[in-house]
Coordinates of C-alpha atoms in Angstrom, one line a residue:
Chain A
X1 CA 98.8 118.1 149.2
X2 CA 102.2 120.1 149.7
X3 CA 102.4 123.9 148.1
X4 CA 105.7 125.1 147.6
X5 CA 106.8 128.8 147.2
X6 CA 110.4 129.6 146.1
X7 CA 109.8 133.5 145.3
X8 CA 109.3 136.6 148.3
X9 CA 105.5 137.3 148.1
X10 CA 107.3 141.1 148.0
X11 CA 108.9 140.0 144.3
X12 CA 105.2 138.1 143.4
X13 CA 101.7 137.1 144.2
X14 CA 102.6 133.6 144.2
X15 CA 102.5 132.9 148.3
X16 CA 99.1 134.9 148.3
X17 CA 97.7 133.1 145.4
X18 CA 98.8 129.8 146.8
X19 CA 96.8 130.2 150.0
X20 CA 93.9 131.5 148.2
X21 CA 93.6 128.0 146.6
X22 CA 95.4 125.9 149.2
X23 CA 92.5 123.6 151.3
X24 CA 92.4 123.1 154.5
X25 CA 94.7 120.5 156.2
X26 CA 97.4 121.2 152.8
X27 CA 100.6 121.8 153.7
X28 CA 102.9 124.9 152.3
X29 CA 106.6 125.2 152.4
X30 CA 108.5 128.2 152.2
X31 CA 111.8 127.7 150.8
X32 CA 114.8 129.9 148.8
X33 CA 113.5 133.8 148.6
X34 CA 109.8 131.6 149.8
X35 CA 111.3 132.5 153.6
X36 CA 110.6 136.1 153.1
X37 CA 106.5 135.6 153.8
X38 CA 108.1 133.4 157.1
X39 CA 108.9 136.6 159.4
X40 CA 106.7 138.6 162.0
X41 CA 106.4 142.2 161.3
X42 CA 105.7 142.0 157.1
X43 CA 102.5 143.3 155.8
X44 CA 101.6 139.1 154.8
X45 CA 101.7 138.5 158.7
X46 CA 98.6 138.5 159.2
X47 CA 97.4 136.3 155.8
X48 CA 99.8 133.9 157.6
X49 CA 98.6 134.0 161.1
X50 CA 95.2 133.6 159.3
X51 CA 95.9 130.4 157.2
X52 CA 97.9 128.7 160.2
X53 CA 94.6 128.3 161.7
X54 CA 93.9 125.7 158.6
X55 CA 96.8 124.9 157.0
X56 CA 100.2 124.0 158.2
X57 CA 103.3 126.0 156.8
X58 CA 106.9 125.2 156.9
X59 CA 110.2 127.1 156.6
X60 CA 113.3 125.6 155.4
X61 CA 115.9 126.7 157.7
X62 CA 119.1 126.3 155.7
X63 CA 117.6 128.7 153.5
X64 CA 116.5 131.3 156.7
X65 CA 119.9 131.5 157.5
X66 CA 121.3 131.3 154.3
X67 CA 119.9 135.1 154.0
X68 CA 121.0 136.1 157.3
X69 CA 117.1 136.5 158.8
X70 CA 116.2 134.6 161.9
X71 CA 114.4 131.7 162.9
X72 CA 113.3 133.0 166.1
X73 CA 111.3 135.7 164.1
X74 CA 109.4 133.1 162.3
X75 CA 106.1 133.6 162.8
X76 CA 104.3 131.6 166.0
X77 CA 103.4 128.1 164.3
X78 CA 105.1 128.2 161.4
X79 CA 107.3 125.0 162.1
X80 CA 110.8 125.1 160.9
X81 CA 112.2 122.0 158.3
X82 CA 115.5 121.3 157.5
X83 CA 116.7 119.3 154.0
X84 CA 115.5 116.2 156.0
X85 CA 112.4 117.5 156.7
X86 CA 111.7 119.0 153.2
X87 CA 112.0 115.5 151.8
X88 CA 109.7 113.8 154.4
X89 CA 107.4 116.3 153.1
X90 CA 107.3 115.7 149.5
X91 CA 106.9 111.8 150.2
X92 CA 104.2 112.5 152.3
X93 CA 101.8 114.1 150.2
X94 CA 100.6 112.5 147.1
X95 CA 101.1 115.6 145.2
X96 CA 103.3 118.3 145.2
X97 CA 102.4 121.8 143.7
X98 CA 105.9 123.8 143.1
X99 CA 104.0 127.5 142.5
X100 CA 106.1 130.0 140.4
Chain B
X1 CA 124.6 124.9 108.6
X2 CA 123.2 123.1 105.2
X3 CA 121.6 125.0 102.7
X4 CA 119.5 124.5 99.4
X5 CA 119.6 126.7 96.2
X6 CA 116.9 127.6 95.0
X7 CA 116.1 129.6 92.0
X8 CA 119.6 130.9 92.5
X9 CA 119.4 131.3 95.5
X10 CA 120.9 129.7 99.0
X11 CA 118.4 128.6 101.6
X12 CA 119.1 128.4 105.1
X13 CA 118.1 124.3 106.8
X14 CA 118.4 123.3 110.4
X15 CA 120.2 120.6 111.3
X16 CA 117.2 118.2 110.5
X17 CA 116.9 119.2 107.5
X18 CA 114.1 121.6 108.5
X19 CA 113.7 125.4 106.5
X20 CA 114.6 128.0 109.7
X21 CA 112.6 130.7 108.4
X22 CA 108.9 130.4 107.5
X23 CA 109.3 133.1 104.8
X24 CA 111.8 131.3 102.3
X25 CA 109.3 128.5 101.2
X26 CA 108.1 128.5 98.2
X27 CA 107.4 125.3 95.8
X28 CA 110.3 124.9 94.2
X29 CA 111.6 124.9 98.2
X30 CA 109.1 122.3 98.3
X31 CA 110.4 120.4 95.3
X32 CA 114.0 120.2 96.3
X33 CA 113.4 119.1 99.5
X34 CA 111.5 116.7 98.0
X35 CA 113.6 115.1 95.7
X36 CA 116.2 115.2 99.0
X37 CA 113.7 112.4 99.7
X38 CA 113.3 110.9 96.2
X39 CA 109.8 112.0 96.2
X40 CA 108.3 113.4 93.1
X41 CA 105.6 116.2 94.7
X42 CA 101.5 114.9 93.2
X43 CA 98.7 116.8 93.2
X44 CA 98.0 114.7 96.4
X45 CA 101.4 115.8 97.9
X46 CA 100.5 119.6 97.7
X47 CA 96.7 119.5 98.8
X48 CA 98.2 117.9 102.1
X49 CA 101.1 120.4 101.6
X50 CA 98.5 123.1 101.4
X51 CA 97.0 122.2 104.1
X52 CA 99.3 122.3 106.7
X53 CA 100.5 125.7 105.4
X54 CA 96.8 126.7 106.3
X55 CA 96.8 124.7 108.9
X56 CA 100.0 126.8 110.7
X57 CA 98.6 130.4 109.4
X58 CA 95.5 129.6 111.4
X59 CA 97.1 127.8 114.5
X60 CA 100.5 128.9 114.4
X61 CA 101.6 125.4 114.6
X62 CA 102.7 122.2 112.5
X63 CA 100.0 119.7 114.1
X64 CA 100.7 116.6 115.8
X65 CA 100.0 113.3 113.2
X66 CA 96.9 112.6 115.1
X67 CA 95.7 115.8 114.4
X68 CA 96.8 116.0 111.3
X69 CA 94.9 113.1 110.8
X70 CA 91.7 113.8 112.0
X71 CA 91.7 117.1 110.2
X72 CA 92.3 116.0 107.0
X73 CA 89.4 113.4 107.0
X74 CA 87.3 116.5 108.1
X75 CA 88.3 118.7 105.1
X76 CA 89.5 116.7 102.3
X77 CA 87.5 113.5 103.1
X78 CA 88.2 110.3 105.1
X79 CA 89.5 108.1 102.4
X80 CA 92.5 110.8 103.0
X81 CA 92.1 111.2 106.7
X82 CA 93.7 108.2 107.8
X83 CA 97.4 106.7 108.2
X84 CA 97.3 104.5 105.1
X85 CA 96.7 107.2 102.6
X86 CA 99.2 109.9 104.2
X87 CA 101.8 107.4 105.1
X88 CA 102.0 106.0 101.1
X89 CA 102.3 109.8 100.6
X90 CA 104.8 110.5 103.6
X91 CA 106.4 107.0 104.2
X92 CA 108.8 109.2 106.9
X93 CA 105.8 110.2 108.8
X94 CA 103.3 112.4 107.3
X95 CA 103.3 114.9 110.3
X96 CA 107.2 114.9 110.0
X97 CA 107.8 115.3 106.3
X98 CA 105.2 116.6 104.9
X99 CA 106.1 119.8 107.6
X100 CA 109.4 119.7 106.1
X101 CA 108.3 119.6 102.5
X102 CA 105.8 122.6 103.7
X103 CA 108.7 125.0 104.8
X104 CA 107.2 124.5 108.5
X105 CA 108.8 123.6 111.6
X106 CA 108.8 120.3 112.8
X107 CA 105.4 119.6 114.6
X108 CA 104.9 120.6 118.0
X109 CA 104.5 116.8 119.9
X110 CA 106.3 114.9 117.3
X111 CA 108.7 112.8 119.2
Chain C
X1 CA 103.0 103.8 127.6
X2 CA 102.5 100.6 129.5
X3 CA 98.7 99.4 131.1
X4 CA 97.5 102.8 130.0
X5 CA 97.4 104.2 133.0
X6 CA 95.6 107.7 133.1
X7 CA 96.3 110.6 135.2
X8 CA 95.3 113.3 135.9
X9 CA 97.5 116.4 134.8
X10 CA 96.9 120.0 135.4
X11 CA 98.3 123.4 133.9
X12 CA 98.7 126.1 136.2
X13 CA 99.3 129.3 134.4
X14 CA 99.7 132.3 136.1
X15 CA 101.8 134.8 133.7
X16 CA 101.1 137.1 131.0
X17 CA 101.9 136.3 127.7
X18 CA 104.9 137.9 125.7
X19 CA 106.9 139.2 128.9
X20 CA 107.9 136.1 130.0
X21 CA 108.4 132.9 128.3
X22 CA 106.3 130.7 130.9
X23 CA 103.0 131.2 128.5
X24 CA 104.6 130.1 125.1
X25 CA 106.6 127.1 127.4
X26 CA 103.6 125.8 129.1
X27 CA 101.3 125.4 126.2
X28 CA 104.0 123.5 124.2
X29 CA 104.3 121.1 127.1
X30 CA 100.7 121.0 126.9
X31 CA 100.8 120.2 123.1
X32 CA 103.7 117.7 123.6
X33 CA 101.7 115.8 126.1
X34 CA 98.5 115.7 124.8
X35 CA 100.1 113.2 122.6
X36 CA 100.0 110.5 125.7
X37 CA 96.5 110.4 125.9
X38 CA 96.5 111.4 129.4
X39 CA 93.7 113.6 131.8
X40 CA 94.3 117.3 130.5
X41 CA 93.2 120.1 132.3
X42 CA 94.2 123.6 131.8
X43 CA 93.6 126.5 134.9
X44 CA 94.1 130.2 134.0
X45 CA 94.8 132.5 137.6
X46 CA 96.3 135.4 138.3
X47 CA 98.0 137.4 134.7
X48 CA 97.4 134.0 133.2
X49 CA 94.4 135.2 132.5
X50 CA 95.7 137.1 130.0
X51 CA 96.7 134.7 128.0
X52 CA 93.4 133.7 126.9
X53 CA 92.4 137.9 125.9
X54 CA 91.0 137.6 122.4
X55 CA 92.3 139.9 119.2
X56 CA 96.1 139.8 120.3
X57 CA 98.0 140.8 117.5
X58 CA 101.7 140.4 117.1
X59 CA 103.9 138.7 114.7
X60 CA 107.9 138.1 114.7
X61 CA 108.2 141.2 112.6
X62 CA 106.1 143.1 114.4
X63 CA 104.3 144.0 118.1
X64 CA 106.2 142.2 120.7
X65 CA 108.6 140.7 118.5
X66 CA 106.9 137.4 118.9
X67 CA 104.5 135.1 116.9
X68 CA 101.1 135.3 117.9
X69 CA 100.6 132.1 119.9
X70 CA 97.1 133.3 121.4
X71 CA 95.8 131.4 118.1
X72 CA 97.4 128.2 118.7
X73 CA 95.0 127.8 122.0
X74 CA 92.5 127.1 119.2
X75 CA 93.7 124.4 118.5
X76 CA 93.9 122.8 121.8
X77 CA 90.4 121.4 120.9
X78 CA 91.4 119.3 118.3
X79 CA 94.5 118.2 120.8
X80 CA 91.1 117.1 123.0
X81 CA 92.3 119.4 125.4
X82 CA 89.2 120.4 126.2
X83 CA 88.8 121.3 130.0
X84 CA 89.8 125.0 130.5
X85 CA 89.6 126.4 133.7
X86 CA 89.4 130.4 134.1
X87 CA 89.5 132.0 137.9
X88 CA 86.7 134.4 138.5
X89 CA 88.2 136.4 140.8
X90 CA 91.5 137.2 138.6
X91 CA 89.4 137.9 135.7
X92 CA 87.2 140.3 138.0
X93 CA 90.1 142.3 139.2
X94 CA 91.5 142.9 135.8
X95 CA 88.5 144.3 134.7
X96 CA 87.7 141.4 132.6
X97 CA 84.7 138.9 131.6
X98 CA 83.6 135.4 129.5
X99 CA 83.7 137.8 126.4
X100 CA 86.6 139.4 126.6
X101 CA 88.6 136.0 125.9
X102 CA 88.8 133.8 123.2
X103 CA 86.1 131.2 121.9
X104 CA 87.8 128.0 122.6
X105 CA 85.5 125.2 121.3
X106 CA 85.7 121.3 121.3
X107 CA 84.0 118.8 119.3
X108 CA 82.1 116.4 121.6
X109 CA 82.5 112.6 120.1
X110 CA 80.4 111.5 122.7
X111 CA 77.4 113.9 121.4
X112 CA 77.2 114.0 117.6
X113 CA 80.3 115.9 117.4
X114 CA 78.8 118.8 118.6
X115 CA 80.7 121.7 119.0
X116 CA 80.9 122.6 122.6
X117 CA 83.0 125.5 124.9
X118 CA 86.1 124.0 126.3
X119 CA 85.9 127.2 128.9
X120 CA 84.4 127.2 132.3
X121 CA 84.7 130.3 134.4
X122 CA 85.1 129.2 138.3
X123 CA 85.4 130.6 141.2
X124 CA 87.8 129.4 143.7
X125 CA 86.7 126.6 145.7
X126 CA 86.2 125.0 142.5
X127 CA 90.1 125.9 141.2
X128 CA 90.7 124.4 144.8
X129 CA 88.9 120.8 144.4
X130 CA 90.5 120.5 140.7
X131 CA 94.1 121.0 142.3
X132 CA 93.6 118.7 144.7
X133 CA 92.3 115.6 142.3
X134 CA 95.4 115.8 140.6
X135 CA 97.8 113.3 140.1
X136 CA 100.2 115.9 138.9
X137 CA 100.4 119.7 138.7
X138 CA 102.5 121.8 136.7
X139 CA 102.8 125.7 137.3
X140 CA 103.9 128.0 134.7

């Protein structure tokens, strides 16, 4: 199952709610004002760090640099997607939950 | 926009012929939208008319035909709770106009 | 519909009534779709919660400026919508419990048409394993 998260877990509880319910072995992509919860150094580091060890999470690069933050700042195992990537994503999972 | 007159006065309709405020039915309303139909309102028109008007003051919506349906046979009895009965009243749909004869909006879920 | 295929559908709603419009949206869609006979369920987390608080009171001429939808989740029995989920945990932190929300009831076909709750508090492995049994899920 793919989560996705379009809003900055700063704006709304969406990103924290979504890996309350997320299971193990989903998948969560961070795309649009989503790549805000991507970066080392924010207070939802560490609910990151702790859900990589379960879950996988993507960031959509276009969308990292679209807002001028870095890539390289991502947060160790967070692996980076472009559009391509994104898409593989969505057609691999049987469902897709777009959280608001 | 269309309007109706009604006892002298002009009533606002959407574009489907629906009232667009709750508050300006009344049963002469009912009447001339009615006879925009050809349909002269029975004592069977206004029990289902008076039902849905309950109907939407308890739910705050125009139920689906199904529902309608169902409900009817549950209150009124179930040689009126099904299609025959309401559609020989309604022959549009009795979801659809019988809303519109009711001053409600059109049903949520009719399609 | 063709071969009648049925799947599964969940609601996810997440945001207060009134403020935003998801509330009002989400339980129209739920109403429209109820009409294609498919595998409802309904999850309340988060402010969504709040949608289900009993004794709202509001009209278009009054209180928020709205009408008072809260009532309309009444009917969502006789739309045999039926299968409402309500997060623990959210209900917990807002200083809320079973009673403080609405009586949503269903009539069971199946059982002498007995009138039954349509609302199951859950905790969240449980919101967890219905997400993931979906065919489809929509979040409001």
């Amino acid at each position: 199952m793919l989560h996705t998260i379009n809003k900055s877990p700063f704006e709304t509880n969406s990103l924290e709610t979504c890996l309350r319910f997320a299971r193990a072995g989903h998948s969560v992509l961070l795309f649009e004002d989503g790549i805000y919860g991507a970066f080392k150094g924010t207070r939802f580091e560490s609910l990151i760090t702790d859900s990589l060890k379960s879950k996988n999470i993507y960031v959509l690069v276009p969308d990292v640099e679209a807002r001028g933050m870095r890539t390289d700042n991502v947060i160790d195992g967070i692996k980076t997607v472009d559009y391509a990537g994104f898409v593989d994503l969505t057609v691999d999972n049987k469902t897709v939950q777009a959280w608001l | 926009m269309a309007t109706i007159e009604v006892n002298g006065k002009a009533v606002e309709l959407d574009e489907e012929g629906y009232l667009t405020e709750l508050k300006d039915w009344s049963k002469e309303a009912a009447a001339i939208l009615a006879g925009q139909d050809d349909i002269e309102l029975s004592d069977s028109h206004w029990e289902v008319i008076k039902f849905l008007r309950d109907y939407y003051d308890e739910y705050q919506i125009a139920p689906a035909v199904r529902v309608l349906t169902k409900a009817i046979g549950k209150k009124l009895g179930k040689d009126k709770g099904n299609s025959k009965y309401l559609y020989e009243l309604f022959p549009y749909g009795p979801a659809k106009q019988a809303c519109r004869f009711a001053g409600l909006p059109k049903p949520t879920g009719c399609i | 519909m063709e071969d009648e295929v049925i799947k599964k559908f969940l609601y996810v709603n997440r945001k207060a009534p009134y403020g935003t419009i998801y509330a009002l949206e989400s339980l129209e869609v739920v109403l429209i779709g109820a009409a294609f006979d498919q595998d409802v369920s309904l999850a309340f987390i988060d402010d969504g919660v709040y949608q289900l608080k009993k004794d709202q009171k509001t009209s278009v001429d009054s209180g928020a400026g709205m009408k008072n939808f809260s009532k309309t989740y009444l009917a969502l029995g006789d739309y045999d919508v039926n299968k409402i989920y309500v997060d623990k945990a959210s209900l917990d932190e807002r200083g809320l419990t079973a009673d403080d929300l609405m009586e949503l009831v269903y009539e069971d076909e199946d059982d002498d048409y007995k009138e039954k709750s349509s609302i199951s508090i859950v905790n969240q492995e449980e919101i967890a394993q219905l997400m993931e049994q979906q065919d489809v899920v929509l979040s409001f």
